[in-house]
Short mmCIF file of C-alpha atoms (C1' of nucleotides) in Angstrom, two decimals:
data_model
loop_
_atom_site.label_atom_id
_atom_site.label_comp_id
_atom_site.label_asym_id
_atom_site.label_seq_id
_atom_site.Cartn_x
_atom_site.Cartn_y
_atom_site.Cartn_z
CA UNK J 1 188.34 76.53 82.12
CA UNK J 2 190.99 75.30 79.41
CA UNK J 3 190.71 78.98 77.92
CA UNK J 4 191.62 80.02 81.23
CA UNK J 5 194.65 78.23 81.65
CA UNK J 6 195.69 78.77 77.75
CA UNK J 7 195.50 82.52 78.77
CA UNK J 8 197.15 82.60 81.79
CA UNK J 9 199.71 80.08 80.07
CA UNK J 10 200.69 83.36 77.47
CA UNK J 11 200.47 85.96 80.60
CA UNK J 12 203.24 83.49 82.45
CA UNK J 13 205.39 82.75 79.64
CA UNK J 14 205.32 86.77 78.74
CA UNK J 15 205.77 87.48 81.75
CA UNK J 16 209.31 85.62 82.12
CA UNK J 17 210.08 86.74 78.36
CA UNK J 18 209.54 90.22 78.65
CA UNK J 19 212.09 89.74 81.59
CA UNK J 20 214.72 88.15 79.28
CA UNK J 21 214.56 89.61 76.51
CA UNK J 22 212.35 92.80 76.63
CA UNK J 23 208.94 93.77 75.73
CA UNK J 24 209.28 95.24 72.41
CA UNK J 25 212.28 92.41 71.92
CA UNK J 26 209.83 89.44 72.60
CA UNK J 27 207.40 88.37 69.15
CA UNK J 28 204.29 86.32 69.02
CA UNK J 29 206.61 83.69 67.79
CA UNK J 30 208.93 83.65 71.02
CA UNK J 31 205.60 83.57 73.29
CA UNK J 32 203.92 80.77 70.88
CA UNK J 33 206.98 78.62 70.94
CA UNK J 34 207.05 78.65 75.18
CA UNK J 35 202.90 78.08 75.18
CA UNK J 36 203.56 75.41 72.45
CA UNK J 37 200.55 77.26 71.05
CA UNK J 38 200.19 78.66 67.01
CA UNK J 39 201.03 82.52 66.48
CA UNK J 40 197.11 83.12 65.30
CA UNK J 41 195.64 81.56 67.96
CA UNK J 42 196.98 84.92 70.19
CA UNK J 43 194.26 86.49 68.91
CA UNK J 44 191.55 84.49 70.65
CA UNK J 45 192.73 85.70 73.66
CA UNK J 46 194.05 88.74 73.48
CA UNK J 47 193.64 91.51 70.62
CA UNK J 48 196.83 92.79 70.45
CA UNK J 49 200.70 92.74 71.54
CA UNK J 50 199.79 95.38 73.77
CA UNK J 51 196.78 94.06 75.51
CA UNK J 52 199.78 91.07 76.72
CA UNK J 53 201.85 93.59 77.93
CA UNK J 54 198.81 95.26 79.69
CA UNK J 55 198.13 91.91 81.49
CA UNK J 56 201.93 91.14 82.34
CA UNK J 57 202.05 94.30 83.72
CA UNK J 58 198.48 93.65 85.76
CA UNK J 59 199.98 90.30 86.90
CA UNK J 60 203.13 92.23 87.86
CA UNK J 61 201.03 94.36 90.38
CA UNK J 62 199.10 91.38 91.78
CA UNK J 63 202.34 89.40 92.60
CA UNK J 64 203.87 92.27 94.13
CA UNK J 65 200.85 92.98 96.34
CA UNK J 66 201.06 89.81 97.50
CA UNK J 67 204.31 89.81 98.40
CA UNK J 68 204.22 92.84 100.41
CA UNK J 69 200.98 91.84 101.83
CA UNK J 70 202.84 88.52 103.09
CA UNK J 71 205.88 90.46 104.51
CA UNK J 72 203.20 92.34 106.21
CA UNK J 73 201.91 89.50 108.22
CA UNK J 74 204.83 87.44 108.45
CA UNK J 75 207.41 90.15 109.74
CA UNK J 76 206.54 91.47 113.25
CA UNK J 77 208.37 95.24 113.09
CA UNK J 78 208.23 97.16 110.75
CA UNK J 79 212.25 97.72 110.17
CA UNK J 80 212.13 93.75 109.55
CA UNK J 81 209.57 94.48 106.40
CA UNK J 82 211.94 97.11 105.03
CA UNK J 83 215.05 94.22 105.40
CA UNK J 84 212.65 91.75 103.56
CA UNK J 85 212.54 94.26 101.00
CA UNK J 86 216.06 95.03 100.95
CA UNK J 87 217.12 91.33 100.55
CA UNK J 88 215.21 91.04 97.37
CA UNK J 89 218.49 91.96 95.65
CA UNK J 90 219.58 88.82 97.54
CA UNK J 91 216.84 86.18 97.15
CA UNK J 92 216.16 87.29 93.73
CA UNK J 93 220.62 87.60 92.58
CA UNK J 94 220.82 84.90 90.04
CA UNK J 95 218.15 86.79 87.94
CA UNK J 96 218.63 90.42 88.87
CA UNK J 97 222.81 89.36 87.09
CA UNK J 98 221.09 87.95 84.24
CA UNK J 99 218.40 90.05 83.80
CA UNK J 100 218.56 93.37 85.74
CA UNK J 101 215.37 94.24 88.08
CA UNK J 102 212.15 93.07 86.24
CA UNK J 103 210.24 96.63 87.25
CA UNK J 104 213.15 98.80 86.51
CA UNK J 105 214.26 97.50 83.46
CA UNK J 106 210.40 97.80 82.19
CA UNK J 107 209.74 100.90 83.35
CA UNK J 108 212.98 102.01 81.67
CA UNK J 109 212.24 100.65 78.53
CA UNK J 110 208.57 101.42 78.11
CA UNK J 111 209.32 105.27 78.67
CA UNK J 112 212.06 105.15 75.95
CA UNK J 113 209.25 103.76 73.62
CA UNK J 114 206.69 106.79 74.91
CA UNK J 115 204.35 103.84 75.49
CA UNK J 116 200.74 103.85 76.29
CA UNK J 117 201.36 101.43 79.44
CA UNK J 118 204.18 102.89 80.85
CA UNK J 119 202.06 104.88 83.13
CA UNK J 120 200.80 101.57 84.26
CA UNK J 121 204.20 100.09 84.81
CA UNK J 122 205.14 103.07 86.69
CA UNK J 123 202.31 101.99 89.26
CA UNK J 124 204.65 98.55 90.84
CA UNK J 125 207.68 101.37 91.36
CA UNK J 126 204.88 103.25 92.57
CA UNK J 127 203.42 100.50 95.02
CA UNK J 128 206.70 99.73 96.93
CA UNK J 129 207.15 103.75 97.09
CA UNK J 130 204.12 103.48 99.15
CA UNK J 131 204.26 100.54 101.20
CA UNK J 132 207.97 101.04 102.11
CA UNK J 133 206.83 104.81 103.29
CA UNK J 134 204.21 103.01 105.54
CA UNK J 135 206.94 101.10 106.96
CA UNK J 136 208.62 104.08 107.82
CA UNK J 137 205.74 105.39 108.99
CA UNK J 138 204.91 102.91 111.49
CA UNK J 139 208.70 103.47 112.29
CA UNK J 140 208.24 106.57 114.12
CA UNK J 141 209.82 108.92 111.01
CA UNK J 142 206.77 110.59 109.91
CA UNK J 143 208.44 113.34 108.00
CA UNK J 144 211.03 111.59 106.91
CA UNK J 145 208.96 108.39 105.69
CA UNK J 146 208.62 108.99 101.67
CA UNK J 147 212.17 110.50 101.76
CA UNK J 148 213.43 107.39 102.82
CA UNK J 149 210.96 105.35 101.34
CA UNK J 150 212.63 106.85 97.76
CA UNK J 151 216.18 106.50 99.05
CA UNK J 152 215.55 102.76 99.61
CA UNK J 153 214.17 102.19 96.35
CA UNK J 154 216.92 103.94 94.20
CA UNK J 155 219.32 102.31 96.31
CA UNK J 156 218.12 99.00 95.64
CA UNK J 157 218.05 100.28 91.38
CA UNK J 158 220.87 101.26 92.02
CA UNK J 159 222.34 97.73 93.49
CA UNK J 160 220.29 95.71 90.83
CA UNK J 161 222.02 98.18 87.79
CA UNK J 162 225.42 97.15 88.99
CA UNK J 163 224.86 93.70 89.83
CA UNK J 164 223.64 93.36 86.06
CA UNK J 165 226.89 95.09 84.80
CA UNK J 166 229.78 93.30 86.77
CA UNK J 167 227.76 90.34 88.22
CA UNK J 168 229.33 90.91 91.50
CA UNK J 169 228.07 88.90 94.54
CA UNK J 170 230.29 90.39 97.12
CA UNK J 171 229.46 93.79 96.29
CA UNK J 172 225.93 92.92 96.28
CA UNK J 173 225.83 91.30 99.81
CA UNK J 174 228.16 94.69 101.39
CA UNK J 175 225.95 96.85 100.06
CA UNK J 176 222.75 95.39 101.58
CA UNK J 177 225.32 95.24 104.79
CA UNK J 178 225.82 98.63 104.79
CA UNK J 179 222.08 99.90 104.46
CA UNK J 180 220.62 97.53 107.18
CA UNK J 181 223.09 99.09 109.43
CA UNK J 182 221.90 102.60 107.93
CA UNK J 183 218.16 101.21 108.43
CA UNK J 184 219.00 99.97 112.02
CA UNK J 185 220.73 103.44 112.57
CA UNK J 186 217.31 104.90 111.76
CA UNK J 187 215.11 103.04 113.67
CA UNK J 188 217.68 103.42 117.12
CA UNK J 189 217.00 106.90 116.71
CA UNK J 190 213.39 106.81 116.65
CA UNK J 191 213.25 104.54 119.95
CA UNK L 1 236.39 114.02 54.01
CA UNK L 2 232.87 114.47 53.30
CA UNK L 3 233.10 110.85 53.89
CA UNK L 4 233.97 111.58 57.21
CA UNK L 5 231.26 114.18 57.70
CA UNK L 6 228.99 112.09 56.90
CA UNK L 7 229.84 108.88 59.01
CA UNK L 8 230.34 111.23 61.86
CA UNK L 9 226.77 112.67 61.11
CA UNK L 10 225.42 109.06 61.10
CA UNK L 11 227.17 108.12 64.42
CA UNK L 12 226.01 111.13 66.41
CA UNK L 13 222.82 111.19 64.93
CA UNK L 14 222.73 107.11 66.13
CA UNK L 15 224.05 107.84 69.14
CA UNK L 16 221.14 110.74 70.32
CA UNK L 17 218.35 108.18 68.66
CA UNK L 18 219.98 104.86 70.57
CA UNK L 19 220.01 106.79 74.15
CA UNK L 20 216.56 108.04 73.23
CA UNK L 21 214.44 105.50 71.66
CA UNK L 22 216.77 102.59 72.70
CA UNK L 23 218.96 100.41 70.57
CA UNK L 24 216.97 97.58 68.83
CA UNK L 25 213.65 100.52 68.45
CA UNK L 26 216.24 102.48 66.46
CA UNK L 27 215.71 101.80 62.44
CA UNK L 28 218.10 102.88 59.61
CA UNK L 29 214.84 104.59 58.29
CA UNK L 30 214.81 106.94 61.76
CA UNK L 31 218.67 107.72 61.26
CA UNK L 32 218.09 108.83 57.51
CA UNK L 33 215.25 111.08 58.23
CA UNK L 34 217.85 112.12 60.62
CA UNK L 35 221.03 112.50 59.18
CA UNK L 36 219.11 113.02 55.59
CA UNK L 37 220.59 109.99 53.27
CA UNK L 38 219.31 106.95 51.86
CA UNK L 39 218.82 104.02 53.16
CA UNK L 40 221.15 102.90 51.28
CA UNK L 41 224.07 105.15 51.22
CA UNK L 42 224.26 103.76 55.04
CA UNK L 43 226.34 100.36 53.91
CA UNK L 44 228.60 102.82 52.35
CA UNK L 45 230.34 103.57 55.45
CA UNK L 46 229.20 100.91 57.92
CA UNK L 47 228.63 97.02 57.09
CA UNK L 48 225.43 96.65 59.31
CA UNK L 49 223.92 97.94 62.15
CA UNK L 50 226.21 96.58 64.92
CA UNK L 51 228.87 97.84 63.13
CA UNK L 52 226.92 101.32 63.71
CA UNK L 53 226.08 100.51 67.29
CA UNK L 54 230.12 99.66 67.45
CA UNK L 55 231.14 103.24 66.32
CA UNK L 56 228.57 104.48 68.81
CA UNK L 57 229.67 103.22 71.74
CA UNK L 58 233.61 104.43 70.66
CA UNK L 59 232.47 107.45 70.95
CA UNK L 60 230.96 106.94 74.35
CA UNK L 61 234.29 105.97 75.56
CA UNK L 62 235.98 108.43 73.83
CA UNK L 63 233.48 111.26 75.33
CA UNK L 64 233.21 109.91 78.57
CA UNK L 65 237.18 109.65 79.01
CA UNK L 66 237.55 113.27 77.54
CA UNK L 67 235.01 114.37 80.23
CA UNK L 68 236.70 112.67 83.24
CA UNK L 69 240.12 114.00 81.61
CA UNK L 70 238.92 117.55 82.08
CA UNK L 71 237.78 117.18 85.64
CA UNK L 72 241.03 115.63 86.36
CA UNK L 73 242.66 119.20 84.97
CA UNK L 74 240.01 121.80 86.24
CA UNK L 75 239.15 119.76 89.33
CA UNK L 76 241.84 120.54 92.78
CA UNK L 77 240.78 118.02 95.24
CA UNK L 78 239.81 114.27 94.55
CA UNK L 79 237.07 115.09 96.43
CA UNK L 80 235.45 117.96 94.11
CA UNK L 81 236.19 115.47 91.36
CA UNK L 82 233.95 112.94 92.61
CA UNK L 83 231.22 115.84 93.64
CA UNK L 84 231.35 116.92 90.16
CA UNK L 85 230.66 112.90 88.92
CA UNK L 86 228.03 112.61 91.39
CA UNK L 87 226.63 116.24 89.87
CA UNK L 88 226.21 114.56 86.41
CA UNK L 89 222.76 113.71 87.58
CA UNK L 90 221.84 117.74 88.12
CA UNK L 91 223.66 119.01 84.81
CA UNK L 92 222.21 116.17 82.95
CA UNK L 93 218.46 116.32 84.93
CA UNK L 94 216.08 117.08 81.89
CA UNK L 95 217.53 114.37 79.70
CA UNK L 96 218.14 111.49 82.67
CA UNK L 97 214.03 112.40 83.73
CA UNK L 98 213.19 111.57 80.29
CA UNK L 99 215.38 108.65 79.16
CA UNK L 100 217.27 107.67 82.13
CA UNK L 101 221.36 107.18 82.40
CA UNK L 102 222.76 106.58 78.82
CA UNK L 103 225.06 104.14 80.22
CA UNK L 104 222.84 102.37 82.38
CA UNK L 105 220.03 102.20 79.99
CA UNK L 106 222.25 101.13 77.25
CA UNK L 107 224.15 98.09 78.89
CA UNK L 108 220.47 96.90 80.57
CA UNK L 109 219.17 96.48 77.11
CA UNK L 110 222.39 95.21 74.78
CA UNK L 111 222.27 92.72 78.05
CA UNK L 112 218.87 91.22 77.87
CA UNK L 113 219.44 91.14 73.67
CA UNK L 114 222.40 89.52 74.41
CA UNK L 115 224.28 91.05 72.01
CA UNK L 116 227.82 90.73 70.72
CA UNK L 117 228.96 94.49 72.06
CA UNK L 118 227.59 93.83 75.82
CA UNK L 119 231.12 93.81 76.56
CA UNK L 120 232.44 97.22 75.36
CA UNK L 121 229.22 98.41 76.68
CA UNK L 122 230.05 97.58 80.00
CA UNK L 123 233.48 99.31 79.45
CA UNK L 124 231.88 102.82 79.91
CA UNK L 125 230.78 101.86 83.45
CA UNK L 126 233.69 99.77 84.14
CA UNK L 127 235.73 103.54 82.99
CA UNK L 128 233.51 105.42 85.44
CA UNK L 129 235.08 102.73 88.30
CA UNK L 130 238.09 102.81 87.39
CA UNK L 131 238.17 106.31 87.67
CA UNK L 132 236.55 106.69 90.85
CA UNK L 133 238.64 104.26 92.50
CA UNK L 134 241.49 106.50 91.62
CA UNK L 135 240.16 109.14 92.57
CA UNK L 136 239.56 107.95 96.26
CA UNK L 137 242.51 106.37 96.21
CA UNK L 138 244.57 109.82 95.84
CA UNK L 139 242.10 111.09 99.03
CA UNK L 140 243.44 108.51 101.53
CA UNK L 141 241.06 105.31 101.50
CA UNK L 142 243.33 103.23 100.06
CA UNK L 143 241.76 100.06 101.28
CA UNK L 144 238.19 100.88 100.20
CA UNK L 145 238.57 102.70 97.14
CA UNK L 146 237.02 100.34 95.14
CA UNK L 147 233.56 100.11 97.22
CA UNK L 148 233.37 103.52 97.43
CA UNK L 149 233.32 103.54 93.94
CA UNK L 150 231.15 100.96 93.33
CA UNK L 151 228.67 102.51 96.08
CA UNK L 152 229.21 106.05 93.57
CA UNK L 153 228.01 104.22 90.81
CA UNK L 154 225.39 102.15 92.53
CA UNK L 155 224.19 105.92 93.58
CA UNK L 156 223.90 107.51 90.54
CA UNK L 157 222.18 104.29 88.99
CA UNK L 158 219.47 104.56 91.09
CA UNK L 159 218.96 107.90 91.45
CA UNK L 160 219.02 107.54 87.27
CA UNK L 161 216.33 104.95 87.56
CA UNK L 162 213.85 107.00 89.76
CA UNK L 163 214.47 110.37 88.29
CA UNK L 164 213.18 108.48 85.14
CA UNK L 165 210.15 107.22 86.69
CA UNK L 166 208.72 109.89 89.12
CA UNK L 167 210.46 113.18 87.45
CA UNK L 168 211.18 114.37 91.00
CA UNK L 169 213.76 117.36 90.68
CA UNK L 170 214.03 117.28 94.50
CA UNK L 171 214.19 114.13 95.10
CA UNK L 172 217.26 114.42 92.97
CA UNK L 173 218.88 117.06 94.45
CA UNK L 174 218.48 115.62 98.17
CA UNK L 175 220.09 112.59 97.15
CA UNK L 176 222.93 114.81 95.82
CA UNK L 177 223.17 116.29 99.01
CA UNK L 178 223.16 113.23 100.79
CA UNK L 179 225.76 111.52 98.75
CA UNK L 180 228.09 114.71 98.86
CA UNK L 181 227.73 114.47 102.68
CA UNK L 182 228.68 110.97 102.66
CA UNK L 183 231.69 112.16 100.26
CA UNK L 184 232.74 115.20 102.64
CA UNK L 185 232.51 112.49 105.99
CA UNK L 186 234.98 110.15 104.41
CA UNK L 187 237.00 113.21 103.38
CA UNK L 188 237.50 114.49 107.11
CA UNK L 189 237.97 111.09 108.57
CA UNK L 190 241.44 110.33 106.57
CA UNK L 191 243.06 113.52 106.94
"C1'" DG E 1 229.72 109.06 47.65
"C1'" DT E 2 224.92 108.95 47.08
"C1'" DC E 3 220.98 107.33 45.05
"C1'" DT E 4 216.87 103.96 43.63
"C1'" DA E 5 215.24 99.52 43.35
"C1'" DT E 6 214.98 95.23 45.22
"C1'" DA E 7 215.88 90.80 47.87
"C1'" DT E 8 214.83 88.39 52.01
"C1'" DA E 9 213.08 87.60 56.36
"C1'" DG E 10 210.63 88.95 60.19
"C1'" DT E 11 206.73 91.41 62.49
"C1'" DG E 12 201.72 92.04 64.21
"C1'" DA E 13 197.32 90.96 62.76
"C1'" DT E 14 193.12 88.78 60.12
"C1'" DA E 15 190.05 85.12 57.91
"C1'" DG E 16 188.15 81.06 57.85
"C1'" DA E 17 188.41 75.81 58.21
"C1'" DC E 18 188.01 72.33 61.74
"C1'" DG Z 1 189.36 76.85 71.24
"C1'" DT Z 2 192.92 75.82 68.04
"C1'" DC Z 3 194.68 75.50 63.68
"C1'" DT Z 4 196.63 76.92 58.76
"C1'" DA Z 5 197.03 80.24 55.38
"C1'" DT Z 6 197.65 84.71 54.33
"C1'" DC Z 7 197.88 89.88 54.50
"C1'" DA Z 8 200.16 94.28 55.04
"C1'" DC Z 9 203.96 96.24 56.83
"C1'" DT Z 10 208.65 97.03 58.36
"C1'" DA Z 11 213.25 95.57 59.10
"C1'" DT Z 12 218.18 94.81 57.57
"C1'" DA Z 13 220.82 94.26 53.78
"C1'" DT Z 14 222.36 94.05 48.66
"C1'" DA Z 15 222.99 95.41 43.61
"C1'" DG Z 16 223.80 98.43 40.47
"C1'" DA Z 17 222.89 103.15 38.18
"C1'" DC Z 18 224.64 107.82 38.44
#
DNA sequence: GTCTATATAGTGATAGAC
DNA sequence: GTCTATCACTATATAGAC
């Protein structure tokens, strides 16, 4: 039970580092320092740097499920799941200024370093790719659903690149204006 | 001017190795086996590795200002000036799939380090705006030539970001097409 | 202007005491 | 399950020979 928690206390705090600063950015030493925990006692539970990054990532893809699954029975239509996504950019603004978006920034930097888990990583852009071409889906724009389902997801890269650069709120809050009007456009169309 | 050979050599040589391995991943051992000097010889010309990361990023600006200054000669229209920015992301395809937008990639990461030369970093992209917001400026939308340039850049971010993760050369070139749509709308509507 | 040799500090990882 | 001590390696950076 307490090596439970001691784990999932180094999955949490390199979870939130990794965010910060970066994965390859981010030593033992940071990670021991937020655990309060001694560099070699790592080892116990985990056999290497990259078996953290394989559970941050695994954690990643749990909390994202979740958070889909929860839009799923909280929001009635599906255009209202698509807006939860959208305002992400908006709940999550503080961050996304400091720290760019946590999956895009990741993904980004694990393929620059050709590593082993960036496949993995790939899998949470991957996941909203799929849920948000349900959405559209259920939406009545079967052949349009992925397209749009990709076009919602760069746009909100796109969004969370500039926010990080010139840590602009109004520009932030027009743009997710201006594609809820494009997402309402769509789903008048399908009626 | 050997001596200026050979900084030059070390600076483009730093500059390919920063946009594809990332900044902080980037040793003075990899730029020696590239540029083919010491280790040493490097403190010859530049006082540390910022200093390097310094000259780099010059010559960003420098190349990224030369590049808009040709499209402002070659180019007729505002309009084909901003399709052939928003066409970066076709010429440049191959490298964006594998390392995503040098600019983008580069500010993300000198961000989350933290690091002294965030700043000029951001100048690139804050060039880019500048630019664009001329540029829409000269076609008639005086009002919202700023967002539209943002909204450019927001674009080309995204499309970046997902070009890097799912290496979808259609994907790429519909969002072109959208985008250049968008372009020709606002075109028509202030004549 | 370029080199070798070296200083210094940090990294991931291991061994073994408690 | 956690610790200290330590290893091997790599990093940036410096000093001084050529």
């Amino acid at each position: 039970m307490a090596a439970k928690t001691t784990r999932r206390q180094i999955v949490d705090a390199a979870d939130d580092l990794f965010y910060s600063g970066g994965f390859s950015q981010t030593s033992f030493a940071d990670i021991a320092a937020a655990v309060k925990i001694s560099r070699g006692n790592f080892y116990y539970h985990f056999k290497s740097k990259d078996e953290i990054l394989d559970a941050v990532i695994g954690k990643r893809l749990d909390d994202r499920e979740k958070l889909l699954a929860s839009w799923d029975q909280t929001a009635e239509s599906p255009a209202s799941r698509i807006e939860c996504f959208i305002k992400i950019v908006i709940v999550n603004q503080a961050k996304i200024m400091a720290y760019g978006c946590p999956v895009g920034t990741l993904t980004a930097e694990l393929t620059k370093l050709d590593h082993a888990s960036k496949e993995k990583a790939n899998k949470i852009m991957a996941l909203f790719r799929d849920w948000l071409t349900r959405q559209f889906e259920e939406l009545g724009c079967v052949d349009f659903a992925d397209e749009h389902a990709l076009h919602v997801l760069s746009w909100s890269q796109g969004v969370a690149t500039l926010a990080q650069t010139f840590k602009d709120e109004t520009f932030v809050q027009r743009e997710v204006r201006q594609i809820v009007s494009w997402l309402n456009d769509i789903d008048q169309d399908t009626l």
